[in-house]
CSV table of C-alpha atoms in Angstrom, one decimal:
chain,number,residue,atom,x,y,z
A,48,MET,CA,79.3,147.8,72.9
A,49,TYR,CA,77.0,145.2,71.5
A,50,LYS,CA,74.4,146.0,68.3
A,51,THR,CA,71.1,144.4,67.4
A,52,ASP,CA,69.6,143.6,64.2
A,53,ALA,CA,66.3,141.3,63.5
A,54,GLY,CA,66.8,137.6,65.2
A,55,SER,CA,70.5,138.6,66.5
A,56,ILE,CA,73.0,140.6,69.1
A,57,THR,CA,76.9,141.1,68.1
A,58,VAL,CA,78.9,141.9,71.2
A,59,ASP,CA,82.9,142.9,70.5
A,60,ALA,CA,84.4,139.5,72.1
A,61,ALA,CA,86.4,142.3,74.8
A,62,ASN,CA,83.1,143.0,76.3
A,63,ILE,CA,82.3,139.1,77.2
A,64,ASP,CA,83.5,136.0,78.2
A,65,VAL,CA,81.0,133.4,77.1
A,66,LYS,CA,82.9,130.8,78.5
A,67,ALA,CA,83.3,132.0,82.0
A,68,THR,CA,79.9,133.6,81.9
A,69,LEU,CA,78.5,130.4,81.4
A,70,GLU,CA,80.4,127.9,83.4
A,71,CYS,CA,81.2,130.0,86.0
A,72,GLY,CA,78.3,128.0,88.2
A,73,GLN,CA,75.6,130.9,88.1
A,74,LEU,CA,73.8,129.1,85.0
A,75,PHE,CA,72.6,125.9,84.8
A,76,ARG,CA,70.0,125.7,81.5
A,77,PHE,CA,72.8,126.0,78.8
A,78,GLU,CA,74.6,123.1,76.7
A,79,LYS,CA,77.8,122.8,74.9
A,80,ALA,CA,78.6,121.2,71.3
A,81,ASP,CA,81.2,122.3,68.6
A,82,ASP,CA,81.6,125.5,70.6
A,83,ILE,CA,78.1,126.7,70.2
A,84,TYR,CA,76.3,127.4,73.8
A,85,THR,CA,72.6,126.9,73.8
A,86,VAL,CA,71.2,128.9,76.5
A,87,LYS,CA,67.5,128.7,77.7
A,88,SER,CA,65.9,131.0,80.3
A,89,GLY,CA,62.4,130.4,80.8
A,90,GLU,CA,60.6,130.2,77.8
A,91,HIS,CA,63.4,132.0,75.6
A,92,THR,CA,66.6,130.3,73.7
A,93,ALA,CA,69.5,131.5,72.2
A,94,LYS,CA,72.8,130.3,70.5
A,95,VAL,CA,76.4,132.0,71.4
A,96,TYR,CA,79.1,131.6,69.6
A,97,THR,CA,82.5,133.3,69.6
A,98,LYS,CA,84.1,134.0,65.7
A,99,GLY,CA,87.1,136.4,65.7
A,100,ASN,CA,86.3,139.7,67.6
A,101,TYR,CA,82.7,138.9,67.9
A,102,VAL,CA,80.1,136.9,70.0
A,103,THR,CA,76.9,136.5,68.4
A,104,ILE,CA,73.9,135.5,70.1
A,105,GLU,CA,71.3,134.3,68.2
A,106,THR,CA,67.7,134.3,69.1
A,107,THR,CA,64.0,135.9,68.4
A,108,SER,CA,64.1,137.1,71.7
A,109,VAL,CA,66.1,140.0,71.4
A,110,ASN,CA,65.4,142.3,74.1
A,111,TYR,CA,65.2,139.5,76.3
A,112,PHE,CA,69.2,138.4,76.0
A,113,VAL,CA,70.3,141.8,76.1
A,114,SER,CA,69.0,141.9,79.7
A,115,PHE,CA,69.9,138.7,80.6
A,116,PHE,CA,73.5,139.3,79.6
A,117,ASN,CA,73.0,142.6,81.1
A,118,LEU,CA,75.1,144.0,78.0
A,119,ASP,CA,74.6,147.8,79.2
A,120,ARG,CA,76.6,147.4,81.8
A,121,ASP,CA,80.4,148.1,81.4
A,122,VAL,CA,82.2,144.9,83.2
A,123,ASN,CA,85.6,146.0,82.1
A,124,ARG,CA,85.7,149.3,84.4
A,125,THR,CA,84.0,146.8,86.8
A,126,LYS,CA,87.3,144.8,85.8
A,127,ARG,CA,89.7,147.9,86.7
A,128,GLU,CA,88.4,148.3,90.1
A,129,LEU,CA,88.7,144.9,91.1
A,130,SER,CA,92.2,145.0,90.1
A,131,ARG,CA,93.1,147.2,93.0
A,132,PHE,CA,93.0,143.7,95.6
A,133,PRO,CA,96.4,142.1,94.7
A,134,GLU,CA,94.4,139.2,95.4
A,135,LEU,CA,92.2,139.0,92.6
A,136,GLN,CA,94.7,140.1,89.9
A,137,LYS,CA,95.7,136.1,88.8
A,138,ALA,CA,91.9,135.6,88.1
A,139,LEU,CA,91.5,138.7,86.5
A,140,ASP,CA,94.3,138.6,84.2
A,141,SER,CA,93.0,134.7,83.5
A,142,CYS,CA,89.0,135.3,82.6
A,143,GLY,CA,88.4,138.3,80.3
A,144,ALA,CA,84.7,140.2,80.7
A,145,LEU,CA,82.8,137.8,82.8
A,146,ARG,CA,79.0,139.3,83.2
A,147,ILE,CA,77.1,138.1,86.1
A,148,LEU,CA,73.4,137.6,84.3
A,149,HIS,CA,69.7,138.9,85.0
A,150,GLN,CA,68.2,135.5,85.6
A,151,PRO,CA,64.5,135.0,86.1
A,152,LEU,CA,63.5,135.1,89.9
A,153,PHE,CA,61.4,132.0,90.1
A,154,GLU,CA,63.5,129.9,87.7
A,155,THR,CA,66.6,131.2,90.0
A,156,LEU,CA,65.4,130.3,93.1
A,157,ILE,CA,64.3,126.9,92.0
A,158,SER,CA,67.7,125.7,90.7
A,159,PHE,CA,69.4,126.8,93.5
A,160,ILE,CA,67.0,125.1,95.7
A,161,ILE,CA,67.6,122.2,93.5
A,162,SER,CA,71.7,122.6,93.7
A,163,ALA,CA,72.3,122.6,97.1
A,164,ASN,CA,74.6,119.5,98.4
A,165,ASN,CA,74.8,118.2,94.5
A,166,ASN,CA,77.0,118.8,91.3
A,167,ILE,CA,76.2,120.6,88.3
A,168,PRO,CA,76.0,117.7,85.7
A,169,ARG,CA,73.3,116.2,87.9
A,170,ILE,CA,71.9,120.0,88.8
A,171,LYS,CA,71.6,120.4,84.8
A,172,SER,CA,69.8,117.1,84.3
A,173,ILE,CA,67.1,117.4,87.0
A,174,ILE,CA,65.9,120.8,85.2
A,175,ASN,CA,66.5,119.7,82.3
A,176,ARG,CA,64.0,116.9,83.3
A,177,LEU,CA,61.8,119.5,85.2
A,178,CYS,CA,61.5,121.6,81.7
A,179,ALA,CA,60.8,118.7,79.8
A,180,MET,CA,57.5,117.8,81.7
A,181,PHE,CA,56.2,121.4,80.4
A,182,ASP,CA,57.2,121.5,76.9
A,183,ASP,CA,61.1,122.4,77.6
A,184,VAL,CA,60.0,125.4,78.9
A,185,PHE,CA,60.6,126.0,83.3
A,186,PRO,CA,57.4,126.2,84.9
A,187,THR,CA,55.6,129.0,86.6
A,188,PRO,CA,55.1,129.1,90.4
A,189,GLU,CA,51.3,127.6,89.7
A,190,GLN,CA,52.4,125.0,87.4
A,191,LEU,CA,54.9,123.7,89.8
A,192,ALA,CA,52.6,123.6,92.3
A,193,SER,CA,50.3,121.2,90.2
A,194,LEU,CA,52.8,118.6,90.6
A,195,ALA,CA,52.9,115.8,93.2
A,196,VAL,CA,56.2,115.6,95.7
A,197,ARG,CA,56.5,111.5,93.8
A,198,GLN,CA,56.8,113.3,90.9
A,199,LEU,CA,59.4,115.8,91.7
A,200,ASP,CA,61.0,112.5,93.4
A,201,ALA,CA,60.9,111.0,89.4
A,202,ILE,CA,62.9,113.2,88.4
A,203,GLY,CA,65.7,113.1,90.9
A,204,CYS,CA,65.3,116.1,93.1
A,205,GLY,CA,65.7,113.7,96.4
A,206,TYR,CA,65.2,115.0,99.4
A,207,ARG,CA,64.4,118.6,97.9
A,208,SER,CA,61.4,117.7,96.2
A,209,GLN,CA,59.0,118.7,99.4
A,210,TYR,CA,60.9,122.1,99.6
A,211,ILE,CA,60.6,122.5,95.9
A,212,TYR,CA,56.4,122.0,95.9
A,213,ASP,CA,56.1,123.8,99.2
A,214,THR,CA,58.0,126.7,97.9
A,215,ALA,CA,55.9,126.7,94.8
A,216,ARG,CA,52.9,126.7,96.5
A,217,ILE,CA,53.7,129.8,98.7
A,218,CYS,CA,55.0,131.6,95.5
A,219,ALA,CA,51.9,130.4,93.5
A,220,GLU,CA,49.7,131.7,96.6
A,221,THR,CA,50.8,134.7,97.6
A,222,ASP,CA,52.3,137.8,96.8
A,223,ILE,CA,56.3,136.7,97.8
A,224,LEU,CA,58.2,137.4,95.0
A,225,ASN,CA,57.0,140.8,94.3
A,226,ARG,CA,57.6,141.8,97.6
A,227,VAL,CA,61.4,140.4,97.1
A,228,ARG,CA,61.5,141.9,93.9
A,229,GLY,CA,60.5,145.3,95.8
A,230,ALA,CA,62.3,144.9,99.0
A,231,ARG,CA,65.7,146.2,100.4
A,232,THR,CA,68.4,143.4,100.5
A,233,THR,CA,68.5,143.1,104.2
A,234,ASP,CA,64.8,142.3,103.8
A,235,ALA,CA,64.6,140.4,100.7
A,236,GLU,CA,66.8,138.1,102.5
A,237,LYS,CA,65.1,137.2,105.4
A,238,LEU,CA,62.4,137.2,102.6
A,239,LEU,CA,63.9,134.8,100.7
A,240,ARG,CA,65.2,132.7,103.6
A,241,SER,CA,61.7,132.2,105.3
A,242,LEU,CA,60.9,129.6,102.0
A,243,PRO,CA,61.3,126.4,102.7
A,244,GLY,CA,64.6,124.5,101.5
A,245,VAL,CA,66.2,128.5,101.4
A,246,GLY,CA,69.4,129.0,103.2
A,247,PRO,CA,72.2,131.6,103.6
A,248,LYS,CA,74.0,130.7,100.2
A,249,VAL,CA,70.6,130.1,98.1
A,250,ALA,CA,69.2,133.2,99.0
A,251,ASP,CA,72.5,135.3,98.4
A,252,CYS,CA,73.0,133.3,94.7
A,253,VAL,CA,68.7,134.4,93.9
A,254,MET,CA,70.0,137.9,95.3
A,255,LEU,CA,72.8,138.1,93.1
A,256,PHE,CA,72.0,136.5,90.1
A,257,ALA,CA,68.1,137.1,89.8
A,258,LEU,CA,67.7,140.7,91.6
A,259,GLY,CA,71.3,142.0,90.4
A,260,ARG,CA,72.0,142.9,94.0
A,261,LEU,CA,76.3,143.2,93.4
A,262,GLU,CA,77.5,143.9,97.0
A,263,ILE,CA,76.7,140.3,98.1
A,264,PHE,CA,79.4,137.6,98.3
A,265,PRO,CA,77.5,134.2,98.0
A,266,VAL,CA,79.6,131.7,100.4
A,267,ASP,CA,79.3,128.2,99.7
A,268,THR,CA,81.5,125.0,101.0
A,269,TRP,CA,84.8,125.8,98.6
A,270,ILE,CA,84.6,129.6,99.5
A,271,LEU,CA,84.4,128.6,102.9
A,272,ARG,CA,87.3,126.0,103.1
A,273,THR,CA,89.8,128.2,101.0
A,274,LEU,CA,89.2,132.1,101.9
A,275,ARG,CA,88.1,131.6,105.7
A,276,GLN,CA,90.7,133.2,108.6
A,277,GLY,CA,90.7,131.2,111.6
A,278,MET,CA,87.9,130.1,112.8
A,279,GLU,CA,85.6,132.7,110.6
A,280,THR,CA,81.7,131.1,110.6
A,281,GLU,CA,80.5,131.4,107.1
A,282,MET,CA,78.4,134.5,108.1
A,283,GLN,CA,81.8,135.8,109.8
A,284,LEU,CA,83.5,135.2,106.2
A,285,ARG,CA,80.5,136.6,104.1
A,286,THR,CA,80.4,140.2,105.9
A,287,ARG,CA,84.2,140.3,105.7
A,288,LEU,CA,84.7,140.0,102.1
A,289,MET,CA,81.2,142.3,101.7
A,290,SER,CA,82.5,144.9,103.1
A,291,ARG,CA,86.3,144.6,101.2
A,292,TYR,CA,84.9,144.4,98.2
A,293,GLY,CA,81.7,146.4,98.8
A,294,ASP,CA,79.6,147.2,95.6
A,295,TYR,CA,81.8,144.9,93.7
A,296,ALA,CA,81.6,141.8,96.1
A,297,GLY,CA,79.4,139.3,93.8
A,298,TYR,CA,81.6,139.8,90.7
A,299,ALA,CA,84.4,139.6,92.7
A,300,GLN,CA,83.1,135.6,94.2
A,301,GLN,CA,82.7,135.3,90.7
A,302,TYR,CA,86.0,135.7,89.6
A,303,ILE,CA,87.4,133.8,92.6
A,304,PHE,CA,85.3,131.1,92.2
A,305,TYR,CA,85.4,130.3,88.5
A,306,TYR,CA,89.5,130.9,88.5
A,307,ASN,CA,90.2,128.3,91.4
A,308,ALA,CA,87.4,126.5,91.5
A,309,ILE,CA,86.9,125.6,87.7
A,310,LEU,CA,89.9,127.0,85.6
A,311,ARG,CA,92.6,125.6,87.7
A,312,GLU,CA,90.7,122.5,89.1
A,313,LYS,CA,90.5,121.7,85.5
A,314,ALA,CA,94.2,122.7,84.6
């Protein structure tokens, strides 16, 4: 499915749809110029581009990005499993091999707190300004907790500033991140939701995009507006769709969201 060399990873283009993977709303630290994506995660950077039948990932952090892009997962098998559901067929046909990323836990947590009631360009700008304060590296809990709330206000975090500061301080002073990593999904959700600024949707995104809990189906405003039946609550809708798609619920959510909320909106 892929091969590695010093400084690069080569992937068959049939095994990764770069645009869908990076622009489906799961990642905020990337920029695109001349069909080349610059992807940043933690202290790591990669240049990602498609040429012919291959995708090249240029990076000095080869092993990191093999894990980050989940390159050992057969996502085409996942698509075949999801093809059993007729309501997903147009999305599956329109998207290539979208991959759910394996992102750092704390970075994902803070990024999705920032994402609450926000739009993607603004989320990206805030995160870029935050990282610029630490030499273009996403801060550790200890580094982020060392900032003053007014410094977070100054980079545009708004009402989220106090949440970000308080969550960073808790993560720096306790073992909650390790407990989240080792917990069962239901317990991980409770731990995450105990943190300031973390509601159901943020917790679900963290579990899906950082912990790899693929049975999770995050419900945001768009999903609720378009997929609810009758007077379903967010949790009732989430339960129904997780039951329907089972171990592939996270992938189903990403295909539905990317195809309908992003591709069709831009068409």
